């Protein structure tokens, strides 16, 4: 069944690749390709983990691939126009605003380090822990927020108010600067030193939080921004081989970097490169197969869509003051047939199946496919030249592009768009764009107009 699934997936890759006119970063072929890689890893590690696949998994993946392909074909028929290209301009943001952002980022970092120290002190005092170094503190925070939630809640160490206020602003501002940095680099190959400093501070704050997912999000955001902006500015075609080779090299280097920073986060890294890759790519699909083929995968949802839209329900429960753990955690750790741990993620399909059964796979995937494929086509074909302004549709799309790739890992798309942190970030980013960029642009344009009038007189 595994090799049958590999063949089906490869067929859908070729179909979508052809429909997209050989656009390797188009959402449809990319979605198929991520699962193809996952399946190849399962085949490569089949003997080590005693991996066998079942018809249920082939059915679920095939439904998803078919859905993406149909949406892709319909969008391709609807948008038959050629790509509109134009020459963009450098986006200007006053250094004064960037300096304020950098100061806020430094304050956030200092206060979060203080919070990590307070949390470790409380843990050592109540549970006879031996957390002392900064890497131990980062590891403790990451473990407690993911797995020891009850201990974390019992300690009840308050997060500094100034951090809770500044952090959403810092994240929104830093992601906006990433967009601006990429735009300006594509146009004139230049980078602002203040923008780079803000970028480095963002990386530091992410490392302190103990999660590498935002780092991968930043990487994919930068890559898709470069790709789309170069297409729009006639810097390369969609099927550019040179860019593809560089892309593959960047991905391979990034995998080694992600492994190397495990020690900085206080995580155990005593496994090989192949084991690391399988844990994050191959294992989720194997875990999905395990639950789909077992007798314990009956729909047990007490609330409509409680797992698929968990972030939304968690937010409502939080503001209503109800129990935080009212929604069961279905992502328990799984093991291979020969007893090797394979993690606790099951791709994006397990929550869909848990809530709605097989009938829920197609509509939920269709929504995802419509968002990515439709917006990608609109961005490529957009003929509006936004002089010195941020295309906010592209900003959101590039941020969420990572979630398309991570569907093979977990329910990232619905988990992100219904997450209150993402919603706050988007709102704040739009306000910052309107105040610090659009407003300044209009003022400068008005001043330039006055000067021209005076010269004319």
PDB file of N, CA and C in Angstrom, residues 17 20-26 182 186 220-233 235-240 243-244 247 376 380 394 401:
ATOM      1  N   UNK A  17       2.065  19.821 -11.697  1.00  0.00           N
ATOM      2  CA  UNK A  17       3.250  20.499 -12.234  1.00  0.00           C
ATOM      3  C   UNK A  17       2.993  20.970 -13.668  1.00  0.00           C
ATOM      4  N   UNK A  20       0.399  23.898 -13.707  1.00  0.00           N
ATOM      5  CA  UNK A  20       0.994  25.159 -13.240  1.00  0.00           C
ATOM      6  C   UNK A  20       2.058  25.701 -14.192  1.00  0.00           C
ATOM      7  N   UNK A  21       2.240  25.031 -15.326  1.00  0.00           N
ATOM      8  CA  UNK A  21       3.260  25.436 -16.299  1.00  0.00           C
ATOM      9  C   UNK A  21       4.662  25.337 -15.690  1.00  0.00           C
ATOM     10  N   UNK A  22       4.878  24.231 -14.952  1.00  0.00           N
ATOM     11  CA  UNK A  22       6.174  23.881 -14.369  1.00  0.00           C
ATOM     12  C   UNK A  22       6.629  24.890 -13.306  1.00  0.00           C
ATOM     13  N   UNK A  23       5.680  25.384 -12.559  1.00  0.00           N
ATOM     14  CA  UNK A  23       5.966  26.309 -11.455  1.00  0.00           C
ATOM     15  C   UNK A  23       6.170  25.482 -10.184  1.00  0.00           C
ATOM     16  N   UNK A  24       7.417  25.270  -9.783  1.00  0.00           N
ATOM     17  CA  UNK A  24       7.710  24.350  -8.678  1.00  0.00           C
ATOM     18  C   UNK A  24       7.339  24.901  -7.304  1.00  0.00           C
ATOM     19  N   UNK A  25       7.080  26.201  -7.182  1.00  0.00           N
ATOM     20  CA  UNK A  25       6.633  26.741  -5.893  1.00  0.00           C
ATOM     21  C   UNK A  25       5.146  27.079  -5.897  1.00  0.00           C
ATOM     22  N   UNK A  26       4.451  26.641  -6.923  1.00  0.00           N
ATOM     23  CA  UNK A  26       2.989  26.779  -6.923  1.00  0.00           C
ATOM     24  C   UNK A  26       2.425  25.911  -5.795  1.00  0.00           C
ATOM     25  N   UNK A 182      13.318  42.129   1.975  1.00  0.00           N
ATOM     26  CA  UNK A 182      13.309  41.306   0.766  1.00  0.00           C
ATOM     27  C   UNK A 182      12.992  42.163  -0.455  1.00  0.00           C
ATOM     28  N   UNK A 186      15.648  42.664  -3.527  1.00  0.00           N
ATOM     29  CA  UNK A 186      15.330  42.230  -4.885  1.00  0.00           C
ATOM     30  C   UNK A 186      15.550  43.368  -5.874  1.00  0.00           C
ATOM     31  N   UNK A 220      10.723  30.191   4.936  1.00  0.00           N
ATOM     32  CA  UNK A 220       9.783  30.018   3.828  1.00  0.00           C
ATOM     33  C   UNK A 220       9.183  31.351   3.387  1.00  0.00           C
ATOM     34  N   UNK A 221       8.969  32.252   4.344  1.00  0.00           N
ATOM     35  CA  UNK A 221       8.439  33.574   4.016  1.00  0.00           C
ATOM     36  C   UNK A 221       9.414  34.332   3.108  1.00  0.00           C
ATOM     37  N   UNK A 222      10.684  34.299   3.455  1.00  0.00           N
ATOM     38  CA  UNK A 222      11.703  34.996   2.664  1.00  0.00           C
ATOM     39  C   UNK A 222      11.807  34.389   1.266  1.00  0.00           C
ATOM     40  N   UNK A 223      11.806  33.062   1.183  1.00  0.00           N
ATOM     41  CA  UNK A 223      11.960  32.392  -0.104  1.00  0.00           C
ATOM     42  C   UNK A 223      10.797  32.682  -1.053  1.00  0.00           C
ATOM     43  N   UNK A 224       9.560  32.611  -0.548  1.00  0.00           N
ATOM     44  CA  UNK A 224       8.418  32.849  -1.438  1.00  0.00           C
ATOM     45  C   UNK A 224       8.307  34.327  -1.800  1.00  0.00           C
ATOM     46  N   UNK A 225       8.709  35.216  -0.907  1.00  0.00           N
ATOM     47  CA  UNK A 225       8.721  36.641  -1.235  1.00  0.00           C
ATOM     48  C   UNK A 225       9.730  36.924  -2.355  1.00  0.00           C
ATOM     49  N   UNK A 226      10.923  36.361  -2.232  1.00  0.00           N
ATOM     50  CA  UNK A 226      11.934  36.552  -3.274  1.00  0.00           C
ATOM     51  C   UNK A 226      11.429  36.005  -4.601  1.00  0.00           C
ATOM     52  N   UNK A 227      10.845  34.824  -4.539  1.00  0.00           N
ATOM     53  CA  UNK A 227      10.372  34.154  -5.751  1.00  0.00           C
ATOM     54  C   UNK A 227       9.301  34.978  -6.464  1.00  0.00           C
ATOM     55  N   UNK A 228       8.274  35.402  -5.725  1.00  0.00           N
ATOM     56  CA  UNK A 228       7.176  36.153  -6.340  1.00  0.00           C
ATOM     57  C   UNK A 228       7.635  37.532  -6.781  1.00  0.00           C
ATOM     58  N   UNK A 229       8.434  38.199  -5.954  1.00  0.00           N
ATOM     59  CA  UNK A 229       8.894  39.544  -6.311  1.00  0.00           C
ATOM     60  C   UNK A 229       9.806  39.526  -7.533  1.00  0.00           C
ATOM     61  N   UNK A 230      10.624  38.492  -7.663  1.00  0.00           N
ATOM     62  CA  UNK A 230      11.484  38.404  -8.845  1.00  0.00           C
ATOM     63  C   UNK A 230      10.663  38.125 -10.097  1.00  0.00           C
ATOM     64  N   UNK A 231       9.630  37.326  -9.963  1.00  0.00           N
ATOM     65  CA  UNK A 231       8.746  37.081 -11.102  1.00  0.00           C
ATOM     66  C   UNK A 231       8.052  38.371 -11.516  1.00  0.00           C
ATOM     67  N   UNK A 232       7.553  39.102 -10.530  1.00  0.00           N
ATOM     68  CA  UNK A 232       6.823  40.336 -10.823  1.00  0.00           C
ATOM     69  C   UNK A 232       7.739  41.408 -11.410  1.00  0.00           C
ATOM     70  N   UNK A 233       9.005  41.382 -11.030  1.00  0.00           N
ATOM     71  CA  UNK A 233       9.938  42.398 -11.515  1.00  0.00           C
ATOM     72  C   UNK A 233      10.798  41.903 -12.671  1.00  0.00           C
ATOM     73  N   UNK A 235      12.715  39.391 -13.003  1.00  0.00           N
ATOM     74  CA  UNK A 235      14.078  38.961 -12.674  1.00  0.00           C
ATOM     75  C   UNK A 235      14.305  37.485 -13.039  1.00  0.00           C
ATOM     76  N   UNK A 236      13.253  36.669 -13.047  1.00  0.00           N
ATOM     77  CA  UNK A 236      13.370  35.301 -13.536  1.00  0.00           C
ATOM     78  C   UNK A 236      11.980  34.768 -13.858  1.00  0.00           C
ATOM     79  N   UNK A 237      11.922  33.636 -14.541  1.00  0.00           N
ATOM     80  CA  UNK A 237      10.658  32.989 -14.868  1.00  0.00           C
ATOM     81  C   UNK A 237      10.271  32.025 -13.757  1.00  0.00           C
ATOM     82  N   UNK A 238       9.044  31.502 -13.824  1.00  0.00           N
ATOM     83  CA  UNK A 238       8.560  30.606 -12.789  1.00  0.00           C
ATOM     84  C   UNK A 238       9.322  29.277 -12.758  1.00  0.00           C
ATOM     85  N   UNK A 239       9.822  28.830 -13.900  1.00  0.00           N
ATOM     86  CA  UNK A 239      10.520  27.548 -13.969  1.00  0.00           C
ATOM     87  C   UNK A 239      12.039  27.721 -13.978  1.00  0.00           C
ATOM     88  N   UNK A 240      12.521  28.761 -13.315  1.00  0.00           N
ATOM     89  CA  UNK A 240      13.949  29.071 -13.323  1.00  0.00           C
ATOM     90  C   UNK A 240      14.739  27.981 -12.595  1.00  0.00           C
ATOM     91  N   UNK A 243      17.376  29.214  -9.701  1.00  0.00           N
ATOM     92  CA  UNK A 243      16.745  29.505  -8.416  1.00  0.00           C
ATOM     93  C   UNK A 243      16.355  28.214  -7.714  1.00  0.00           C
ATOM     94  N   UNK A 244      15.929  27.207  -8.476  1.00  0.00           N
ATOM     95  CA  UNK A 244      15.539  25.921  -7.892  1.00  0.00           C
ATOM     96  C   UNK A 244      16.734  25.240  -7.228  1.00  0.00           C
ATOM     97  N   UNK A 247      17.501  26.949  -4.088  1.00  0.00           N
ATOM     98  CA  UNK A 247      16.457  26.621  -3.115  1.00  0.00           C
ATOM     99  C   UNK A 247      16.743  25.296  -2.429  1.00  0.00           C
ATOM    100  N   UNK A 376      -2.422  32.835  -4.774  1.00  0.00           N
ATOM    101  CA  UNK A 376      -1.174  32.771  -5.545  1.00  0.00           C
ATOM    102  C   UNK A 376      -1.402  33.306  -6.956  1.00  0.00           C
ATOM    103  N   UNK A 380       0.287  36.731  -8.588  1.00  0.00           N
ATOM    104  CA  UNK A 380       1.097  36.677  -9.800  1.00  0.00           C
ATOM    105  C   UNK A 380       0.497  37.566 -10.890  1.00  0.00           C
ATOM    106  N   UNK A 394       0.103  39.904  -0.126  1.00  0.00           N
ATOM    107  CA  UNK A 394       1.342  39.148  -0.260  1.00  0.00           C
ATOM    108  C   UNK A 394       1.995  38.933   1.102  1.00  0.00           C
ATOM    109  N   UNK A 401       2.470  30.796   4.061  1.00  0.00           N
ATOM    110  CA  UNK A 401       2.997  29.823   3.108  1.00  0.00           C
ATOM    111  C   UNK A 401       3.644  28.636   3.825  1.00  0.00           C
TER     112      UNK A 401
END
